[in-house]
Amino acid sequence: MSVAELKARHVAATETVNSLRERLQQKRLLLLDTDVVAVAGYAKAHGKSSVSFGATDLVCCRTLQGHTGKVYSLDWTPEKNRIVSASQDGRLIVWNALTSQKTHAIKLPCAWVMTCAFSPTGQFVACGGLDSVCSIFNLNSPSDKDGNLPESKMLSGHKGYVSSCQYVPDEDTHLITSSGDHTCVLWDITTGLRTSVFGGEFQSGHTADVLSVSINGSNSRMFVSGSCDSTARLWDTRVASRAVRTFHGHEGDVNTVKFFPDGNRFGTGSDDGTCRLFDIRTGHQLQEYYQQHSDDEVRHVTSIAFSISGRLLFAGYSNGDCYVWDTLLAQCIAGKIWPLFLKGNGKCTHMPFWLF
Amino acid sequence: MAESYRVVATAKSGCSSSVPSLPPPCPKSPPEYPDLYGKRREMAKVQMLEREIGFLEEELKSVDSLQPASRCCKEVTEFVVANPDPLMPTNRKNRRSCRFWKWLCGIPCFNFSWICCCCYSGCSLRIHLPRCCDCNCNCDPCDLCNCCSCIRCPAPNWRCCSCRSCCPFPCSCSCCCPCSCSCPCSCSCPRSSCCRNISCCSDCCTCGFPSCPDCSCCRCSFPECSCCTWLCCCPRWTFSAPKCPKSPKCPEVRLCSNCTKTCCNPCCLFF
């Protein structure tokens, strides 16, 4: 077949894909049998009352000082008593969340760190960034002669920056990374090798940088990824050749994804200023969370987190604001709660503390 | 080519034999090789699109059997309502009655922690007592944590404190307070925290942890120093600027109107 014929086939295939996507979207719209605002419409119709916070209901109980640069990422241990944070100052700091004590300050080989994660046992921390490598540190290993904690493993293989990483629940030996090379990778940390590559040049997957991953806490074989191609994708770790489902709707980069506590839904945050709730089994977009501002400036959503019940959605924005959304009624119930508290990408996460 | 030269030489020598004149040599144009690399890539793209068509057609068939959105919304609502959430505000009645206990149990040096423990178990008040687990102590949560029976602290030269944590030597601890460095040196740092090294104030900039959010306690020769770097007070990036990684690939460029760095455009993310 000649190149000209191939190009013609390319054009025809692209048109077919677009047409099929359009048909799929039309069919999905027919399945949205609730009010346009989906979850909010259902919840209101069933008498759910709104949440309101008093002045003392959401207060800052800890300020962890120590980093000298923007904090780009943080993660909790499963026991919710320690935090690891990664900063532009080139350090990972491990904090005792109850006492605010620092237990480790790890100097990184590459200061351009973008993500960090705690292992399920709390013994290891992982981080990655512009060096395209995911580094693993054993918190129990002795420091070297310079007082630095050495890397216990380096996971090399990505051809672009590592944007996000998360350990597979209950497994200190496997983690998933997302990357600027358009792929996600499941790693076997023991061997340092890639077990599976999701997407990539010749596989069906994201078509732009992947910025975030979230593993399903109820079924660790499933994870979602968010990308600069404006989509989120659901993956099954047993099938790397294609995504289980692709979620369209956002009109900008999907910067952050997070599973809803029930494991059947997930939230996204995007450069289009919206957070959305999707259902993984049906692919429906169940709710959109967006607030118009008087200055019409679109604030990119940089990170999100759900509370334990899923009733509250915390969203951090590019201007440093953090809003709290009622997920059922799609109302913003607290805004700008920590405008100065959150640094860098304004990351806020689920807090195990009861605030008083 | 050699033959042509021989013919010309023969003609010049005045040989009278009749030799047909050959056209002057001219190089041939290179043969047109097919752009195999471009064709292969084009074929791969087409194959990917055709696979995508297959996936979309499968999805179209299956979408008719999907449950409607209202059922998903019902599931979400039921899940949220069924699960308690500590971050959700309590109603006003409970709030008033528990306000006293909140205040009392929130006092750092409140010694009757057993009351809070009772409140914890019996009252609707949500009080969270820190467990004595920082230094792997086996403490009853209703006791005042006394970590003197600690077996292991995070670092060898750390020791247990009565304030439920381990502090780096030789900083002392006071009851109910986080580690405060009572240093032998006179501390001029207005807001220093514990340092790994011997003192907390003598040279903040060389502490294992950055201890001076402002450089007021550091003798800094640069008039405009920002927060202490790990090495010393200095203008940002003078000593700590990392080398650009090999083959940098720029992440998505954000607003960076003042960005002047060219390596990886990292400043677009980090500045």
CSV table of C-alpha atoms in Angstrom, one decimal, chain A residues 1-3 6-7 9-10 12-14 16-17 20-21 23-24 27-28 31-34 38-39 42-43 48 51-54 56-58 65-70 72 81 88-91 93 96 98-99 101-105 107 110-114 130-131 159-161 180-182 200-204 209 211 228 233 241-242 245-246 253 255 260-262 264-265 271 277 279 281-284 286 300 302 307-312 314 327-328 350-356, chain B residues 35 37-64 66-81 83-90 92 95 102 105-106 120 126-131 133-134 154 158 163-168 178-179 191 193-194 196 208-210 213 227-231 236-237 240-252 254-255 261 264 266-271:
chain,number,residue,atom,x,y,z
A,1,MET,CA,0.0,0.0,0.0
A,2,SER,CA,1.4,3.4,-0.9
A,3,VAL,CA,1.9,6.2,1.6
A,6,LEU,CA,-2.3,5.0,3.9
A,7,LYS,CA,-2.9,8.7,4.5
A,9,ARG,CA,-7.1,5.5,5.2
A,10,HIS,CA,-5.9,7.5,8.1
A,12,ALA,CA,-11.2,8.0,6.8
A,13,ALA,CA,-10.4,6.1,10.1
A,14,THR,CA,-10.3,9.4,12.0
A,16,THR,CA,-15.1,7.1,11.6
A,17,VAL,CA,-13.7,7.4,15.1
A,20,LEU,CA,-18.6,6.7,16.6
A,21,ARG,CA,-17.7,8.9,19.5
A,23,ARG,CA,-23.0,8.4,18.5
A,24,LEU,CA,-21.7,7.0,21.8
A,27,LYS,CA,-26.6,7.3,23.5
A,28,ARG,CA,-25.1,8.1,26.8
A,31,LEU,CA,-29.2,7.3,29.7
A,32,LEU,CA,-28.9,10.4,31.8
A,33,ASP,CA,-32.5,10.1,33.0
A,34,THR,CA,-32.1,12.3,36.0
A,38,ALA,CA,-27.5,14.2,38.0
A,39,VAL,CA,-26.4,13.4,41.6
A,42,TYR,CA,-31.4,13.1,42.7
A,43,ALA,CA,-30.2,14.1,46.2
A,48,LYS,CA,-31.0,15.7,51.3
A,51,VAL,CA,-24.1,20.8,54.7
A,52,SER,CA,-23.0,24.0,56.5
A,53,PHE,CA,-19.8,24.5,58.3
A,54,GLY,CA,-19.6,26.7,61.4
A,56,THR,CA,-15.0,26.2,64.2
A,57,ASP,CA,-15.8,23.2,62.1
A,58,LEU,CA,-12.9,23.3,59.8
A,65,GLN,CA,7.0,23.9,58.7
A,66,GLY,CA,10.3,22.9,57.3
A,67,HIS,CA,10.4,22.9,53.5
A,68,THR,CA,12.1,25.8,51.9
A,69,GLY,CA,10.4,25.4,48.5
A,70,LYS,CA,7.0,24.7,47.0
A,72,TYR,CA,4.4,19.5,45.2
A,81,ASN,CA,-0.1,8.9,61.5
A,88,GLN,CA,11.1,21.8,45.1
A,89,ASP,CA,13.8,22.3,47.7
A,90,GLY,CA,15.0,18.8,46.7
A,91,ARG,CA,13.9,17.0,49.9
A,93,ILE,CA,10.4,15.1,54.6
A,96,ASN,CA,4.8,12.5,62.5
A,98,LEU,CA,0.4,14.0,65.5
A,99,THR,CA,3.4,15.8,66.9
A,101,GLN,CA,8.0,16.2,64.3
A,102,LYS,CA,10.2,15.4,61.3
A,103,THR,CA,11.4,11.9,61.4
A,104,HIS,CA,13.3,11.9,58.1
A,105,ALA,CA,14.6,14.5,55.7
A,107,LYS,CA,18.0,14.6,50.1
A,110,CYS,CA,17.2,15.1,41.6
A,111,ALA,CA,15.5,18.2,43.1
A,112,TRP,CA,12.8,18.3,40.5
A,113,VAL,CA,10.4,16.1,42.3
A,114,MET,CA,6.8,16.0,41.4
A,130,LEU,CA,11.8,15.3,35.9
A,131,ASP,CA,14.6,12.8,36.1
A,159,LYS,CA,10.9,8.2,28.7
A,160,GLY,CA,9.4,11.2,30.2
A,161,TYR,CA,8.9,12.8,33.6
A,180,GLY,CA,4.9,12.5,30.5
A,181,ASP,CA,5.7,9.8,28.0
A,182,HIS,CA,1.9,9.1,27.8
A,200,GLY,CA,2.4,4.1,24.7
A,201,GLU,CA,3.3,4.6,21.1
A,202,PHE,CA,1.8,1.5,19.6
A,203,GLN,CA,-0.9,0.7,22.1
A,204,SER,CA,-4.3,2.2,22.7
A,209,ASP,CA,1.2,13.4,29.1
A,211,LEU,CA,-0.6,13.6,35.0
A,228,CYS,CA,-3.3,16.2,29.1
A,233,ARG,CA,-9.0,6.2,31.5
A,241,SER,CA,-3.1,-3.4,25.8
A,242,ARG,CA,-6.1,-1.1,26.1
A,245,ARG,CA,-13.0,2.7,29.4
A,246,THR,CA,-12.2,6.2,28.4
A,253,ASP,CA,-5.9,18.7,31.0
A,255,ASN,CA,-4.6,17.1,36.4
A,260,PHE,CA,-14.5,7.8,45.4
A,261,PRO,CA,-14.6,5.8,48.6
A,262,ASP,CA,-17.0,3.2,47.3
A,264,ASN,CA,-17.3,2.4,41.8
A,265,ARG,CA,-16.9,6.1,41.1
A,271,ASP,CA,-7.6,22.8,33.8
A,277,LEU,CA,-17.7,12.6,39.2
A,279,ASP,CA,-19.1,6.1,37.3
A,281,ARG,CA,-19.1,0.7,35.4
A,282,THR,CA,-21.3,2.7,33.1
A,283,GLY,CA,-19.0,5.6,32.1
A,284,HIS,CA,-21.6,8.1,33.0
A,286,LEU,CA,-22.7,11.9,37.3
A,300,HIS,CA,-7.3,25.1,37.2
A,302,THR,CA,-4.7,20.9,40.6
A,307,SER,CA,-13.6,12.6,52.8
A,308,ILE,CA,-14.3,9.1,54.1
A,309,SER,CA,-18.0,9.0,53.3
A,310,GLY,CA,-17.5,10.8,50.0
A,311,ARG,CA,-19.8,13.6,51.1
A,312,LEU,CA,-17.1,16.2,50.9
A,314,PHE,CA,-11.8,19.0,48.7
A,327,THR,CA,-20.7,16.0,46.4
A,328,LEU,CA,-24.4,15.2,46.7
A,350,HIS,CA,-8.2,13.6,53.3
A,351,MET,CA,-7.4,14.2,56.9
A,352,PRO,CA,-7.9,11.6,59.5
A,353,PHE,CA,-8.0,14.1,62.3
A,354,TRP,CA,-11.2,15.3,63.8
A,355,LEU,CA,-10.8,19.0,63.9
A,356,PHE,CA,-11.8,20.9,67.0
B,35,ASP,CA,10.3,6.5,2.9
B,37,TYR,CA,10.1,4.9,8.2
B,38,GLY,CA,7.3,7.3,7.4
B,39,LYS,CA,5.2,4.5,5.9
B,40,ARG,CA,5.6,2.3,8.9
B,41,ARG,CA,4.6,5.1,11.3
B,42,GLU,CA,1.6,5.9,9.1
B,43,MET,CA,0.6,2.3,9.1
B,44,ALA,CA,0.9,2.1,12.9
B,45,LYS,CA,-1.3,5.1,13.3
B,46,VAL,CA,-3.9,3.6,11.0
B,47,GLN,CA,-3.8,0.4,12.8
B,48,MET,CA,-4.3,2.2,16.1
B,49,LEU,CA,-7.3,4.0,14.7
B,50,GLU,CA,-8.8,0.9,13.4
B,51,ARG,CA,-8.4,-0.7,16.8
B,52,GLU,CA,-10.0,2.3,18.4
B,53,ILE,CA,-12.9,1.8,15.9
B,54,GLY,CA,-13.3,-1.7,17.1
B,55,PHE,CA,-13.3,-0.7,20.7
B,56,LEU,CA,-15.9,2.1,20.1
B,57,GLU,CA,-18.2,-0.3,18.2
B,58,GLU,CA,-18.0,-2.8,21.1
B,59,GLU,CA,-18.8,0.0,23.5
B,60,LEU,CA,-21.8,1.1,21.3
B,61,LYS,CA,-23.2,-2.4,21.5
B,62,SER,CA,-22.8,-2.6,25.2
B,63,VAL,CA,-24.1,0.9,26.1
B,64,ASP,CA,-27.7,-0.2,25.6
B,66,LEU,CA,-26.0,-0.1,30.9
B,67,GLN,CA,-28.0,1.0,33.9
B,68,PRO,CA,-29.4,4.6,33.8
B,69,ALA,CA,-27.6,7.4,35.6
B,70,SER,CA,-30.3,7.6,38.2
B,71,ARG,CA,-29.4,4.3,39.6
B,72,CYS,CA,-25.8,5.3,39.9
B,73,CYS,CA,-26.9,8.5,41.6
B,74,LYS,CA,-28.9,6.4,44.1
B,75,GLU,CA,-25.9,4.3,44.9
B,76,VAL,CA,-23.8,7.3,45.5
B,77,THR,CA,-26.4,8.9,47.8
B,78,GLU,CA,-27.0,5.7,49.7
B,79,PHE,CA,-23.3,5.1,50.2
B,80,VAL,CA,-22.6,8.7,51.4
B,81,VAL,CA,-25.5,8.6,53.8
B,83,ASN,CA,-21.1,6.0,56.1
B,84,PRO,CA,-20.2,8.3,59.0
B,85,ASP,CA,-17.8,11.1,58.3
B,86,PRO,CA,-15.7,12.7,61.0
B,87,LEU,CA,-15.3,15.9,59.0
B,88,MET,CA,-19.1,16.5,58.8
B,89,PRO,CA,-20.2,19.1,61.3
B,90,THR,CA,-22.3,17.9,64.2
B,92,ARG,CA,-25.8,22.5,67.3
B,95,ARG,CA,-21.9,21.1,69.9
B,102,LYS,CA,-13.5,20.1,73.8
B,105,CYS,CA,-9.4,17.9,76.6
B,106,GLY,CA,-7.7,20.2,74.2
B,120,TYR,CA,-13.9,9.4,73.7
B,126,ARG,CA,-15.2,13.6,68.7
B,127,ILE,CA,-11.9,13.9,70.6
B,128,HIS,CA,-8.8,12.4,69.2
B,129,LEU,CA,-6.1,11.6,71.7
B,130,PRO,CA,-2.7,11.1,70.2
B,131,ARG,CA,-1.6,7.6,70.8
B,133,CYS,CA,3.0,5.2,69.3
B,134,ASP,CA,5.5,7.8,68.1
B,154,PRO,CA,14.0,6.9,65.1
B,158,TRP,CA,17.7,10.3,70.2
B,163,CYS,CA,6.0,14.6,76.1
B,164,ARG,CA,5.1,11.6,74.0
B,165,SER,CA,7.9,11.9,71.5
B,166,CYS,CA,11.5,11.4,71.0
B,167,CYS,CA,13.7,14.4,70.7
B,168,PRO,CA,17.2,14.7,69.2
B,178,PRO,CA,6.8,19.3,71.5
B,179,CYS,CA,10.5,19.2,71.5
B,191,ARG,CA,11.6,30.9,65.7
B,193,SER,CA,12.8,24.4,65.8
B,194,CYS,CA,14.8,21.4,66.8
B,196,ARG,CA,19.7,17.5,64.3
B,208,GLY,CA,20.0,19.0,59.3
B,209,PHE,CA,16.5,20.5,59.1
B,210,PRO,CA,16.0,24.0,57.9
B,213,PRO,CA,12.1,30.4,58.1
B,227,CYS,CA,14.7,31.2,53.3
B,228,CYS,CA,17.7,29.2,54.2
B,229,THR,CA,18.7,26.6,51.8
B,230,TRP,CA,20.2,23.4,53.1
B,231,LEU,CA,23.7,24.8,52.7
B,236,ARG,CA,18.1,31.1,45.7
B,237,TRP,CA,19.7,28.6,43.4
B,240,SER,CA,21.4,24.4,45.2
B,241,ALA,CA,20.6,24.7,41.5
B,242,PRO,CA,20.4,21.2,40.3
B,243,LYS,CA,21.7,20.1,37.0
B,244,CYS,CA,19.2,19.6,34.3
B,245,PRO,CA,18.5,15.9,33.7
B,246,LYS,CA,19.5,14.4,30.5
B,247,SER,CA,17.1,14.6,27.6
B,248,PRO,CA,14.7,16.8,29.4
B,249,LYS,CA,11.2,16.7,28.3
B,250,CYS,CA,9.2,19.7,29.4
B,251,PRO,CA,6.0,19.1,31.3
B,252,GLU,CA,3.1,21.1,30.4
B,254,ARG,CA,2.0,26.9,32.6
B,255,LEU,CA,1.9,30.6,33.1
B,261,LYS,CA,15.5,29.5,32.2
B,264,CYS,CA,13.5,21.9,30.6
B,266,PRO,CA,11.3,23.8,34.9
B,267,CYS,CA,10.8,27.3,36.1
B,268,CYS,CA,7.4,27.2,34.4
B,269,LEU,CA,6.4,24.7,36.9
B,270,PHE,CA,8.5,25.6,39.9
B,271,PHE,CA,8.7,29.4,39.9
